[in-house]
mmCIF file of C-alpha atoms in Angstrom:
data_model
loop_
_atom_site.group_PDB
_atom_site.id
_atom_site.type_symbol
_atom_site.label_atom_id
_atom_site.label_comp_id
_atom_site.label_asym_id
_atom_site.label_seq_id
_atom_site.Cartn_x
_atom_site.Cartn_y
_atom_site.Cartn_z
ATOM 1 C CA HIS A 1 90.494 102.427 77.018
ATOM 2 C CA VAL A 2 91.908 103.513 80.850
ATOM 3 C CA HIS A 3 91.628 99.259 81.126
ATOM 4 C CA SER A 4 94.128 98.505 78.824
ATOM 5 C CA LEU A 5 97.154 100.344 80.762
ATOM 6 C CA ALA A 6 98.393 98.139 83.454
ATOM 7 C CA ASN A 7 97.729 101.252 85.703
ATOM 8 C CA PRO A 8 96.576 103.862 84.618
ATOM 9 C CA LEU A 9 97.662 105.566 87.870
ATOM 10 C CA TYR A 10 101.468 104.618 87.445
ATOM 11 C CA ALA A 11 101.214 104.983 83.535
ATOM 12 C CA TYR A 12 100.911 108.756 84.481
ATOM 13 C CA LYS A 13 103.284 109.318 87.402
ATOM 14 C CA ALA A 14 105.751 106.717 85.370
ATOM 15 C CA SER A 15 105.565 109.160 82.399
ATOM 16 C CA ALA A 16 105.779 112.685 84.303
ATOM 17 C CA ASP A 17 108.026 111.913 86.885
ATOM 18 C CA PRO A 18 111.748 110.684 85.630
ATOM 19 C CA ASP A 19 112.376 109.482 89.179
ATOM 20 C CA THR A 20 109.142 106.980 89.134
ATOM 21 C CA LEU A 21 109.693 104.056 86.807
ATOM 22 C CA TYR A 22 108.058 101.143 85.847
ATOM 23 C CA HIS A 23 110.331 97.783 86.605
ATOM 24 C CA HIS A 24 111.542 97.757 82.677
ATOM 25 C CA GLN A 25 112.281 101.374 82.766
ATOM 26 C CA ALA A 26 114.123 100.703 85.267
ATOM 27 C CA MET A 27 116.305 98.064 84.574
ATOM 28 C CA LYS A 28 117.900 100.166 81.466
ATOM 29 C CA GLU A 29 118.921 102.985 84.271
ATOM 30 C CA PRO A 30 122.757 103.603 84.683
ATOM 31 C CA ASP A 31 121.548 102.802 88.812
ATOM 32 C CA HIS A 32 119.535 99.470 87.854
ATOM 33 C CA ALA A 33 121.610 97.777 90.369
ATOM 34 C CA ALA A 34 120.630 100.451 93.078
ATOM 35 C CA PHE A 35 116.721 99.529 92.112
ATOM 36 C CA SER A 36 116.814 95.504 92.478
ATOM 37 C CA ASP A 37 118.539 95.827 95.770
ATOM 38 C CA ALA A 38 115.328 97.582 97.001
ATOM 39 C CA MET A 39 113.426 94.747 94.979
ATOM 40 C CA GLN A 40 114.922 92.266 97.417
ATOM 41 C CA LEU A 41 114.600 94.017 99.789
ATOM 42 C CA GLU A 42 111.049 94.928 99.604
ATOM 43 C CA TYR A 43 110.007 91.510 99.015
ATOM 44 C CA SER A 44 112.161 89.937 101.317
ATOM 45 C CA ASN A 45 110.647 92.307 104.343
ATOM 46 C CA ARG A 46 107.218 91.609 103.570
ATOM 47 C CA LEU A 47 107.854 87.535 103.079
ATOM 48 C CA ASP A 48 109.220 87.896 106.836
ATOM 49 C CA GLU A 49 106.401 90.134 108.002
ATOM 50 C CA LYS A 50 104.126 87.537 106.329
ATOM 51 C CA THR A 51 102.164 89.970 104.027
ATOM 52 C CA TYR A 52 102.144 86.817 101.682
ATOM 53 C CA SER A 53 103.419 83.559 101.660
ATOM 54 C CA ILE A 54 104.939 81.446 98.561
ATOM 55 C CA ILE A 55 103.131 78.504 97.393
ATOM 56 C CA HIS A 56 102.838 76.264 94.587
ATOM 57 C CA LYS A 57 100.786 77.116 91.748
ATOM 58 C CA SER A 58 98.991 73.109 92.297
ATOM 59 C CA LYS A 59 97.645 74.850 95.913
ATOM 60 C CA VAL A 60 95.796 77.338 94.223
ATOM 61 C CA PRO A 61 92.263 76.535 94.486
ATOM 62 C CA GLU A 62 90.436 76.238 91.036
ATOM 63 C CA GLY A 63 88.776 79.166 89.569
ATOM 64 C CA ALA A 64 90.794 81.404 91.667
ATOM 65 C CA THR A 65 93.156 84.149 89.509
ATOM 66 C CA ILE A 66 96.596 84.623 89.972
ATOM 67 C CA LEU A 67 96.732 88.360 89.803
ATOM 68 C CA PRO A 68 99.610 90.214 87.844
ATOM 69 C CA THR A 69 102.088 92.301 90.151
ATOM 70 C CA VAL A 70 103.495 96.080 89.474
ATOM 71 C CA TRP A 71 106.465 96.863 90.743
ATOM 72 C CA GLN A 72 106.719 101.084 91.557
ATOM 73 C CA LEU A 73 110.068 102.165 92.025
ATOM 74 C CA ARG A 74 111.584 105.358 92.660
ATOM 75 C CA ARG A 75 114.300 107.815 93.339
ATOM 76 C CA LYS A 76 113.560 109.640 97.015
ATOM 77 C CA ARG A 77 115.927 112.959 96.408
ATOM 78 C CA ASP A 78 117.090 115.056 99.110
ATOM 79 C CA ILE A 79 114.686 118.406 98.529
ATOM 80 C CA LYS A 80 117.522 121.146 98.987
ATOM 81 C CA THR A 81 120.887 119.416 97.693
ATOM 82 C CA ARG A 82 118.533 117.028 94.702
ATOM 83 C CA LYS A 83 121.193 114.294 95.622
ATOM 84 C CA VAL A 84 119.237 110.874 95.559
ATOM 85 C CA LYS A 85 118.942 109.986 99.710
ATOM 86 C CA LYS A 86 117.171 106.268 98.616
ATOM 87 C CA TYR A 87 115.372 103.973 96.088
ATOM 88 C CA LYS A 88 112.502 103.132 96.723
ATOM 89 C CA ALA A 89 110.726 100.164 95.958
ATOM 90 C CA ARG A 90 107.127 99.442 96.263
ATOM 91 C CA LEU A 91 105.563 95.946 95.401
ATOM 92 C CA ASN A 92 101.764 96.190 94.212
ATOM 93 C CA LEU A 93 98.940 93.905 92.698
ATOM 94 C CA ASP A 94 97.956 95.608 89.760
ATOM 95 C CA GLY A 95 94.269 96.526 90.501
ATOM 96 C CA SER A 96 93.407 97.658 86.654
ATOM 97 C CA ARG A 97 92.742 92.770 86.666
ATOM 98 C CA MET A 98 90.501 93.031 89.619
ATOM 99 C CA ILE A 99 86.785 91.754 89.028
ATOM 100 C CA HIS A 100 84.291 93.694 91.029
ATOM 101 C CA GLY A 101 82.440 90.960 92.787
ATOM 102 C CA LYS A 102 84.887 88.458 92.667
ATOM 103 C CA HIS A 103 88.329 89.804 94.148
ATOM 104 C CA TYR A 104 86.461 93.057 95.336
ATOM 105 C CA ASP A 105 82.838 94.474 96.228
ATOM 106 C CA GLN A 106 83.294 97.890 97.570
ATOM 107 C CA SER A 107 86.119 100.053 97.307
ATOM 108 C CA TYR A 108 85.424 103.911 98.345
ATOM 109 C CA ALA A 109 87.378 105.000 101.636
ATOM 110 C CA PRO A 110 87.119 108.654 103.392
ATOM 111 C CA VAL A 111 89.949 110.549 103.656
ATOM 112 C CA ALA A 112 89.631 114.108 106.088
ATOM 113 C CA SER A 113 88.119 116.922 104.142
ATOM 114 C CA TRP A 114 90.752 120.280 103.741
ATOM 115 C CA ASN A 115 87.914 122.111 105.460
ATOM 116 C CA SER A 116 88.930 119.823 108.600
ATOM 117 C CA ILE A 117 92.634 120.021 107.637
ATOM 118 C CA ARG A 118 92.518 124.115 108.122
ATOM 119 C CA THR A 119 89.982 124.432 110.701
ATOM 120 C CA LEU A 120 92.676 122.387 113.245
ATOM 121 C CA LEU A 121 95.556 124.656 111.424
ATOM 122 C CA THR A 122 93.285 127.330 112.958
ATOM 123 C CA LEU A 123 92.408 126.201 116.125
ATOM 124 C CA THR A 124 96.427 125.444 116.366
ATOM 125 C CA ALA A 125 97.582 129.273 115.299
ATOM 126 C CA ILE A 126 94.565 130.319 117.830
ATOM 127 C CA ASN A 127 95.487 128.644 120.965
ATOM 128 C CA GLY A 128 99.442 128.026 120.421
ATOM 129 C CA TRP A 129 98.417 124.151 120.884
ATOM 130 C CA HIS A 130 100.996 121.350 120.517
ATOM 131 C CA THR A 131 101.498 119.593 117.030
ATOM 132 C CA ARG A 132 102.733 115.666 116.158
ATOM 133 C CA GLN A 133 102.100 114.606 112.955
ATOM 134 C CA LEU A 134 102.174 111.172 112.335
ATOM 135 C CA ASP A 135 103.134 108.440 109.841
ATOM 136 C CA TYR A 136 102.188 104.487 109.540
ATOM 137 C CA VAL A 137 104.931 102.553 108.496
ATOM 138 C CA ALA A 138 103.785 100.842 105.289
ATOM 139 C CA ALA A 139 100.409 101.430 106.404
ATOM 140 C CA PHE A 140 97.780 98.874 103.866
ATOM 141 C CA PRO A 141 99.853 96.166 105.423
ATOM 142 C CA GLN A 142 99.365 96.447 108.409
ATOM 143 C CA ALA A 143 95.416 95.301 107.661
ATOM 144 C CA PRO A 144 94.759 92.173 107.086
ATOM 145 C CA ILE A 145 93.401 90.753 103.456
ATOM 146 C CA GLU A 146 89.078 90.688 103.420
ATOM 147 C CA ARG A 147 89.405 87.985 100.999
ATOM 148 C CA GLU A 148 91.340 84.629 99.805
ATOM 149 C CA LEU A 149 93.802 86.558 96.935
ATOM 150 C CA TYR A 150 96.527 85.147 94.788
ATOM 151 C CA MET A 151 99.155 86.726 92.857
ATOM 152 C CA ARG A 152 102.229 85.971 90.385
ATOM 153 C CA ILE A 153 105.733 86.236 91.851
ATOM 154 C CA PRO A 154 106.974 89.414 90.740
ATOM 155 C CA PRO A 155 109.888 89.766 87.838
ATOM 156 C CA GLY A 156 113.105 89.603 89.057
ATOM 157 C CA ILE A 157 112.595 88.070 92.256
ATOM 158 C CA ASN A 158 113.776 84.378 92.659
ATOM 159 C CA ALA A 159 114.625 84.882 96.475
ATOM 160 C CA GLY A 160 112.911 81.625 98.768
ATOM 161 C CA ILE A 161 112.031 79.880 95.453
ATOM 162 C CA LYS A 162 113.494 76.225 94.380
ATOM 163 C CA GLY A 163 113.124 75.436 90.453
ATOM 164 C CA ASN A 164 111.187 77.855 88.198
ATOM 165 C CA PRO A 165 109.660 80.800 89.835
ATOM 166 C CA LYS A 166 106.484 80.457 87.019
ATOM 167 C CA ASP A 167 105.754 77.661 88.724
ATOM 168 C CA TYR A 168 104.620 79.184 92.048
ATOM 169 C CA ALA A 169 102.454 82.269 93.528
ATOM 170 C CA LEU A 170 102.260 84.247 96.514
ATOM 171 C CA LYS A 171 98.909 83.749 98.673
ATOM 172 C CA LEU A 172 98.018 87.081 100.306
ATOM 173 C CA HIS A 173 97.802 87.741 104.128
ATOM 174 C CA ARG A 174 97.522 91.295 104.386
ATOM 175 C CA ASN A 175 96.488 93.786 102.566
ATOM 176 C CA ILE A 176 98.210 94.820 99.686
ATOM 177 C CA TYR A 177 98.801 98.544 97.856
ATOM 178 C CA GLY A 178 97.527 98.216 94.434
ATOM 179 C CA GLN A 179 94.338 96.712 95.281
ATOM 180 C CA LYS A 180 91.091 98.238 94.323
ATOM 181 C CA GLN A 181 89.364 97.859 98.083
ATOM 182 C CA ALA A 182 93.435 98.436 99.517
ATOM 183 C CA GLY A 183 92.271 101.853 100.961
ATOM 184 C CA ARG A 184 88.960 101.042 101.798
ATOM 185 C CA VAL A 185 90.092 97.891 104.318
ATOM 186 C CA TRP A 186 92.878 100.219 105.683
ATOM 187 C CA ASN A 187 90.487 102.921 106.909
ATOM 188 C CA LYS A 188 88.129 100.621 108.235
ATOM 189 C CA TYR A 189 90.762 98.376 110.165
ATOM 190 C CA LEU A 190 92.055 101.906 111.390
ATOM 191 C CA VAL A 191 89.224 103.271 112.766
ATOM 192 C CA ARG A 192 88.198 99.963 114.336
ATOM 193 C CA LYS A 193 91.805 100.509 115.985
ATOM 194 C CA LEU A 194 91.589 103.980 116.923
ATOM 195 C CA ILE A 195 87.892 103.951 118.642
ATOM 196 C CA LYS A 196 88.365 100.453 120.060
ATOM 197 C CA GLU A 197 91.402 99.993 121.245
ATOM 198 C CA VAL A 198 93.033 103.723 120.927
ATOM 199 C CA GLY A 199 89.674 105.657 123.161
ATOM 200 C CA PHE A 200 88.926 108.263 119.955
ATOM 201 C CA THR A 201 85.570 108.934 119.450
ATOM 202 C CA GLN A 202 84.466 109.947 115.531
ATOM 203 C CA SER A 203 83.331 112.870 114.248
ATOM 204 C CA LYS A 204 79.962 113.137 113.419
ATOM 205 C CA VAL A 205 80.822 116.142 110.488
ATOM 206 C CA ASP A 206 84.126 114.607 109.357
ATOM 207 C CA ASN A 207 84.921 110.560 109.360
ATOM 208 C CA CYS A 208 88.644 111.444 109.803
ATOM 209 C CA VAL A 209 88.723 113.237 112.503
ATOM 210 C CA PHE A 210 88.878 112.610 116.084
ATOM 211 C CA TYR A 211 88.836 113.397 119.324
ATOM 212 C CA HIS A 212 90.518 112.421 122.909
ATOM 213 C CA GLY A 213 90.542 114.379 125.666
ATOM 214 C CA LYS A 214 91.321 117.685 124.371
ATOM 215 C CA THR A 215 93.362 116.628 121.190
ATOM 216 C CA MET A 216 92.040 116.470 118.270
ATOM 217 C CA TYR A 217 93.381 114.215 115.378
ATOM 218 C CA VAL A 218 92.952 114.564 111.027
ATOM 219 C CA LEU A 219 93.593 111.608 109.114
ATOM 220 C CA TYR A 220 94.214 111.575 105.486
ATOM 221 C CA THR A 221 94.805 108.069 104.349
ATOM 222 C CA ASP A 222 98.350 106.992 105.843
ATOM 223 C CA ASP A 223 99.082 110.625 106.960
ATOM 224 C CA SER A 224 98.011 112.410 110.381
ATOM 225 C CA ILE A 225 98.048 114.951 112.356
ATOM 226 C CA LEU A 226 97.715 115.506 116.488
ATOM 227 C CA ALA A 227 96.832 118.951 117.908
ATOM 228 C CA GLY A 228 95.866 120.358 121.036
ATOM 229 C CA PRO A 229 96.443 122.295 124.395
ATOM 230 C CA ASP A 230 98.394 119.006 126.711
ATOM 231 C CA LEU A 231 101.679 117.683 124.961
ATOM 232 C CA ASP A 232 101.603 115.196 127.969
ATOM 233 C CA GLU A 233 98.495 114.019 126.265
ATOM 234 C CA ILE A 234 99.399 113.983 122.883
ATOM 235 C CA ASP A 235 102.164 111.638 124.260
ATOM 236 C CA LYS A 236 99.783 109.529 126.181
ATOM 237 C CA ILE A 237 97.655 109.265 122.742
ATOM 238 C CA ILE A 238 100.426 107.766 120.831
ATOM 239 C CA ALA A 239 101.830 104.955 123.640
ATOM 240 C CA LYS A 240 98.013 103.909 123.562
ATOM 241 C CA MET A 241 98.085 103.714 119.666
ATOM 242 C CA ARG A 242 101.691 102.259 119.828
ATOM 243 C CA ARG A 243 100.085 99.353 121.981
ATOM 244 C CA ALA A 244 97.054 98.958 119.895
ATOM 245 C CA GLN A 245 100.085 97.444 117.034
ATOM 246 C CA LEU A 246 100.232 100.040 115.129
ATOM 247 C CA ASP A 247 103.138 101.057 113.274
ATOM 248 C CA ILE A 248 103.699 104.452 113.506
ATOM 249 C CA THR A 249 106.562 107.269 113.270
ATOM 250 C CA ILE A 250 106.026 110.385 115.049
ATOM 251 C CA GLU A 251 107.620 113.369 112.338
ATOM 252 C CA GLY A 252 107.704 115.942 114.850
ATOM 253 C CA ASP A 253 106.127 119.263 114.401
ATOM 254 C CA LEU A 254 104.159 120.211 111.639
ATOM 255 C CA GLU A 255 106.177 120.539 108.284
ATOM 256 C CA ASP A 256 105.282 118.947 104.928
ATOM 257 C CA PHE A 257 101.444 117.589 104.752
ATOM 258 C CA LEU A 258 99.822 116.048 101.499
ATOM 259 C CA GLY A 259 102.223 117.425 99.050
ATOM 260 C CA GLY A 260 101.717 120.831 101.096
ATOM 261 C CA ASN A 261 104.669 123.149 103.274
ATOM 262 C CA ILE A 262 103.315 124.383 106.610
ATOM 263 C CA ASP A 263 104.829 126.847 108.371
ATOM 264 C CA ARG A 264 104.558 127.989 112.319
ATOM 265 C CA LYS A 265 105.653 131.306 112.231
ATOM 266 C CA LYS A 266 107.171 132.572 115.641
ATOM 267 C CA ASP A 267 103.725 135.292 115.331
ATOM 268 C CA GLY A 268 102.064 132.196 116.205
ATOM 269 C CA THR A 269 100.994 132.310 112.650
ATOM 270 C CA ILE A 270 100.721 129.200 110.050
ATOM 271 C CA HIS A 271 101.872 129.602 106.363
ATOM 272 C CA LEU A 272 100.758 126.897 104.375
ATOM 273 C CA THR A 273 102.224 126.817 100.814
ATOM 274 C CA GLN A 274 102.420 124.106 98.035
#
Protein backbone atom coordinates (compact mmCIF):
# COMPACT_ATOMS: atom_id res chain seq x y z
CA HIS A 1 0.00 0.00 0.00
CA VAL A 2 1.26 3.48 -0.89
CA HIS A 3 0.08 4.85 2.48
CA SER A 4 2.29 2.46 4.41
CA LEU A 5 5.30 4.51 3.30
CA ALA A 6 6.19 7.70 5.17
CA ASN A 7 5.94 9.41 1.81
CA PRO A 8 6.01 7.44 -1.46
CA LEU A 9 7.79 10.20 -3.41
CA TYR A 10 10.66 10.54 -0.95
CA ALA A 11 10.87 6.76 -0.47
CA TYR A 12 11.44 6.39 -4.19
CA LYS A 13 13.92 9.23 -4.42
CA ALA A 14 15.87 8.11 -1.35
CA SER A 15 16.34 4.64 -2.82
CA ALA A 16 17.03 5.78 -6.40
CA ASP A 17 19.51 8.57 -5.66
CA PRO A 18 22.37 8.01 -3.16
CA ASP A 19 22.56 11.79 -2.60
CA THR A 20 18.90 12.09 -1.47
CA LEU A 21 18.47 10.68 2.02
CA TYR A 22 16.11 10.33 4.96
CA HIS A 23 17.23 11.62 8.37
CA HIS A 24 18.04 8.13 9.73
CA GLN A 25 20.13 7.32 6.62
CA ALA A 26 22.02 10.64 6.63
CA MET A 27 22.98 10.25 10.30
CA LYS A 28 24.90 7.05 9.39
CA GLU A 29 26.93 8.76 6.63
CA PRO A 30 30.55 9.97 7.13
CA ASP A 31 29.42 13.56 6.34
CA HIS A 32 26.49 13.45 8.85
CA ALA A 33 27.75 16.62 10.62
CA ALA A 34 27.27 18.65 7.41
CA PHE A 35 23.68 17.38 7.14
CA SER A 36 23.06 18.29 10.81
CA ASP A 37 24.29 21.84 10.13
CA ALA A 38 21.99 22.13 7.09
CA MET A 39 19.03 20.94 9.19
CA GLN A 40 19.67 23.47 11.95
CA LEU A 41 19.96 26.24 9.34
CA GLU A 42 16.69 25.26 7.58
CA TYR A 43 14.81 24.99 10.88
CA SER A 44 16.12 28.36 12.17
CA ASN A 45 15.47 30.14 8.84
CA ARG A 46 11.85 28.91 8.76
CA LEU A 47 11.40 29.96 12.40
CA ASP A 48 12.84 33.45 11.67
CA GLU A 49 10.63 33.79 8.58
CA LYS A 50 7.58 32.81 10.70
CA THR A 51 6.76 29.77 8.57
CA TYR A 52 5.86 28.23 11.93
CA SER A 53 6.08 29.01 15.63
CA ILE A 54 6.82 26.79 18.64
CA ILE A 55 3.86 26.20 20.97
CA HIS A 56 3.32 23.98 24.00
CA LYS A 57 1.16 20.96 23.20
CA SER A 58 -1.37 22.14 25.82
CA LYS A 59 -2.19 25.03 23.40
CA VAL A 60 -3.07 22.71 20.50
CA PRO A 61 -6.90 22.67 20.14
CA GLU A 62 -8.71 19.49 21.13
CA GLY A 63 -9.17 17.10 18.21
CA ALA A 64 -6.38 18.68 16.13
CA THR A 65 -3.76 16.27 14.74
CA ILE A 66 -0.07 16.99 15.27
CA LEU A 67 1.23 15.71 11.94
CA PRO A 68 4.66 14.06 11.59
CA THR A 69 7.57 15.74 9.80
CA VAL A 70 9.96 14.31 7.22
CA TRP A 71 13.47 15.63 6.53
CA GLN A 72 14.46 15.61 2.86
CA LEU A 73 18.26 15.79 2.83
CA ARG A 74 20.35 16.16 -0.26
CA ARG A 75 23.95 16.59 -1.38
CA LYS A 76 24.09 19.03 -4.33
CA ARG A 77 27.04 18.30 -6.60
CA ASP A 78 28.75 20.28 -9.33
CA ILE A 79 27.50 18.76 -12.60
CA LYS A 80 30.99 18.53 -14.15
CA THR A 81 33.37 17.80 -11.24
CA ARG A 82 30.81 15.84 -9.11
CA LYS A 83 32.21 17.58 -6.01
CA VAL A 84 29.64 18.31 -3.28
CA LYS A 85 28.96 22.06 -3.41
CA LYS A 86 26.07 22.26 -0.92
CA TYR A 87 24.20 20.27 1.69
CA LYS A 88 20.48 20.95 1.49
CA ALA A 89 17.87 20.16 4.12
CA ARG A 90 14.18 20.73 3.59
CA LEU A 91 11.67 20.25 6.37
CA ASN A 92 8.47 18.69 5.04
CA LEU A 93 5.18 17.90 6.63
CA ASP A 94 4.35 14.20 6.16
CA GLY A 95 1.47 14.51 3.70
CA SER A 96 0.75 10.75 3.76
CA ARG A 97 -0.86 11.20 7.21
CA MET A 98 -3.20 13.99 6.10
CA ILE A 99 -6.92 13.18 6.05
CA HIS A 100 -9.10 14.49 3.22
CA GLY A 101 -11.77 16.90 4.51
CA LYS A 102 -9.89 17.48 7.76
CA HIS A 103 -6.38 18.59 6.78
CA TYR A 104 -7.03 19.42 3.10
CA ASP A 105 -9.79 19.55 0.50
CA GLN A 106 -8.58 20.04 -3.06
CA SER A 107 -4.98 19.32 -4.01
CA TYR A 108 -4.74 19.77 -7.81
CA ALA A 109 -2.46 22.53 -9.13
CA PRO A 110 -1.85 23.25 -12.84
CA VAL A 111 1.58 23.41 -14.51
CA ALA A 112 2.51 24.68 -17.96
CA SER A 113 2.31 22.07 -20.72
CA TRP A 114 5.44 21.20 -22.70
CA ASN A 115 3.52 22.50 -25.76
CA SER A 116 3.46 25.96 -24.12
CA ILE A 117 7.14 25.76 -23.14
CA ARG A 118 8.16 24.71 -26.68
CA THR A 119 5.92 27.45 -28.16
CA LEU A 120 7.74 30.07 -26.06
CA LEU A 121 11.13 28.65 -27.14
CA THR A 122 10.02 28.56 -30.82
CA LEU A 123 8.91 32.21 -30.69
CA THR A 124 12.20 33.08 -28.99
CA ALA A 125 14.22 31.32 -31.73
CA ILE A 126 12.22 32.80 -34.64
CA ASN A 127 12.12 36.38 -33.29
CA GLY A 128 15.48 36.50 -31.45
CA TRP A 129 13.71 37.34 -28.17
CA HIS A 130 15.42 38.10 -24.87
CA THR A 131 14.81 35.55 -22.12
CA ARG A 132 15.11 35.47 -18.34
CA GLN A 133 14.75 32.37 -16.23
CA LEU A 134 13.23 33.11 -12.81
CA ASP A 135 13.28 30.96 -9.73
CA TYR A 136 11.09 31.54 -6.66
CA VAL A 137 13.17 31.25 -3.47
CA ALA A 138 11.68 28.59 -1.12
CA ALA A 139 8.48 29.01 -3.13
CA PHE A 140 5.71 27.25 -1.20
CA PRO A 141 6.30 29.03 2.17
CA GLN A 142 5.92 32.41 0.42
CA ALA A 143 2.16 31.72 0.56
CA PRO A 144 0.20 31.82 3.85
CA ILE A 145 -1.36 28.58 5.11
CA GLU A 146 -5.03 28.11 4.13
CA ARG A 147 -6.12 26.31 7.32
CA GLU A 148 -4.87 25.64 10.85
CA LEU A 149 -2.26 22.86 10.90
CA TYR A 150 0.22 21.58 13.50
CA MET A 151 3.28 19.40 13.16
CA ARG A 152 5.81 17.68 15.38
CA ILE A 153 9.18 19.12 16.34
CA PRO A 154 11.46 17.48 13.75
CA PRO A 155 14.06 14.87 14.76
CA GLY A 156 17.51 16.26 15.57
CA ILE A 157 16.20 19.68 16.63
CA ASN A 158 15.85 21.28 20.06
CA ALA A 159 16.51 24.98 19.33
CA GLY A 160 14.16 27.45 21.02
CA ILE A 161 12.76 24.78 23.38
CA LYS A 162 13.09 24.72 27.15
CA GLY A 163 12.66 21.15 28.37
CA ASN A 164 11.54 18.08 26.44
CA PRO A 165 10.92 18.64 22.66
CA LYS A 166 8.11 16.03 22.87
CA ASP A 167 6.06 18.50 24.97
CA TYR A 168 6.05 21.02 22.10
CA ALA A 169 4.64 21.30 18.58
CA LEU A 170 4.95 23.66 15.62
CA LYS A 171 1.95 25.76 14.58
CA LEU A 172 2.09 26.48 10.84
CA HIS A 173 1.59 30.02 9.52
CA ARG A 174 2.91 29.56 5.99
CA ASN A 175 2.36 26.95 3.29
CA ILE A 176 4.93 24.19 3.88
CA TYR A 177 6.35 21.50 1.57
CA GLY A 178 4.88 18.02 1.92
CA GLN A 179 1.24 19.05 2.43
CA LYS A 180 -1.17 17.49 -0.06
CA GLN A 181 -2.45 20.97 -1.01
CA ALA A 182 0.92 22.81 -0.91
CA GLY A 183 1.22 23.14 -4.71
CA ARG A 184 -2.37 24.34 -5.05
CA VAL A 185 -2.11 26.92 -2.24
CA TRP A 186 1.13 28.26 -3.78
CA ASN A 187 -0.31 28.38 -7.32
CA LYS A 188 -3.47 30.26 -6.26
CA TYR A 189 -1.44 32.75 -4.20
CA LEU A 190 1.07 33.36 -7.01
CA VAL A 191 -1.49 33.65 -9.84
CA ARG A 192 -3.50 36.20 -7.81
CA LYS A 193 -0.34 38.29 -7.30
CA LEU A 194 0.72 38.02 -10.97
CA ILE A 195 -2.70 39.20 -12.21
CA LYS A 196 -3.77 41.71 -9.52
CA GLU A 197 -0.42 43.24 -8.48
CA VAL A 198 1.98 42.73 -11.39
CA GLY A 199 -0.58 43.26 -14.18
CA PHE A 200 -0.26 40.00 -16.14
CA THR A 201 -3.11 38.65 -18.28
CA GLN A 202 -3.68 34.89 -17.94
CA SER A 203 -3.90 32.83 -21.14
CA LYS A 204 -7.28 31.25 -21.91
CA VAL A 205 -5.51 28.22 -23.41
CA ASP A 206 -3.04 27.38 -20.63
CA ASN A 207 -3.53 28.54 -17.01
CA CYS A 208 0.24 28.73 -16.55
CA VAL A 209 0.93 31.08 -19.46
CA PHE A 210 0.70 34.86 -18.92
CA TYR A 211 1.21 38.02 -21.00
CA HIS A 212 2.36 41.51 -20.06
CA GLY A 213 2.73 43.97 -22.94
CA LYS A 214 4.99 42.24 -25.49
CA THR A 215 6.32 39.73 -22.94
CA MET A 216 5.26 36.10 -22.51
CA TYR A 217 5.65 34.23 -19.21
CA VAL A 218 5.52 30.46 -18.70
CA LEU A 219 5.23 29.02 -15.19
CA TYR A 220 5.92 25.48 -14.00
CA THR A 221 5.33 25.37 -10.20
CA ASP A 222 8.31 27.51 -9.08
CA ASP A 223 10.41 27.55 -12.26
CA SER A 224 9.53 30.04 -14.94
CA ILE A 225 10.65 31.79 -18.12
CA LEU A 226 10.03 35.39 -19.25
CA ALA A 227 10.57 36.01 -22.97
CA GLY A 228 9.96 38.95 -25.27
CA PRO A 229 11.47 41.46 -27.71
CA ASP A 230 11.95 44.28 -25.17
CA LEU A 231 14.62 43.71 -22.49
CA ASP A 232 13.68 46.95 -20.73
CA GLU A 233 10.07 45.72 -20.42
CA ILE A 234 11.27 42.36 -19.02
CA ASP A 235 13.40 44.16 -16.39
CA LYS A 236 10.43 46.38 -15.42
CA ILE A 237 8.21 43.27 -15.01
CA ILE A 238 10.84 41.69 -12.72
CA ALA A 239 10.94 44.91 -10.64
CA LYS A 240 7.11 44.83 -10.38
CA MET A 241 7.23 41.19 -9.24
CA ARG A 242 9.67 42.14 -6.48
CA ARG A 243 7.45 45.07 -5.45
CA ALA A 244 4.60 42.54 -5.12
CA GLN A 245 6.83 40.90 -2.46
CA LEU A 246 7.61 37.84 -4.55
CA ASP A 247 11.05 36.54 -3.58
CA ILE A 248 12.75 35.67 -6.89
CA THR A 249 16.24 35.04 -8.18
CA ILE A 250 17.17 35.61 -11.83
CA GLU A 251 18.97 32.61 -13.27
CA GLY A 252 20.11 34.72 -16.25
CA ASP A 253 19.56 33.41 -19.78
CA LEU A 254 18.02 29.98 -20.36
CA GLU A 255 20.08 26.99 -19.35
CA ASP A 256 18.56 24.20 -17.30
CA PHE A 257 14.79 24.01 -17.07
CA LEU A 258 12.80 21.14 -15.52
CA GLY A 259 15.66 18.67 -15.90
CA GLY A 260 16.27 19.60 -19.54
CA ASN A 261 19.16 21.64 -20.91
CA ILE A 262 18.27 24.57 -23.17
CA ASP A 263 21.14 25.60 -25.42
CA ARG A 264 20.75 28.74 -27.54
CA LYS A 265 23.13 28.38 -30.51
CA LYS A 266 24.79 31.32 -32.28
CA ASP A 267 22.74 30.62 -35.44
CA GLY A 268 19.54 31.41 -33.47
CA THR A 269 18.42 27.79 -33.07
CA ILE A 270 17.58 26.30 -29.67
CA HIS A 271 18.63 22.75 -28.75
CA LEU A 272 16.81 20.82 -26.01
CA THR A 273 18.62 17.87 -24.43
CA GLN A 274 17.87 15.72 -21.42
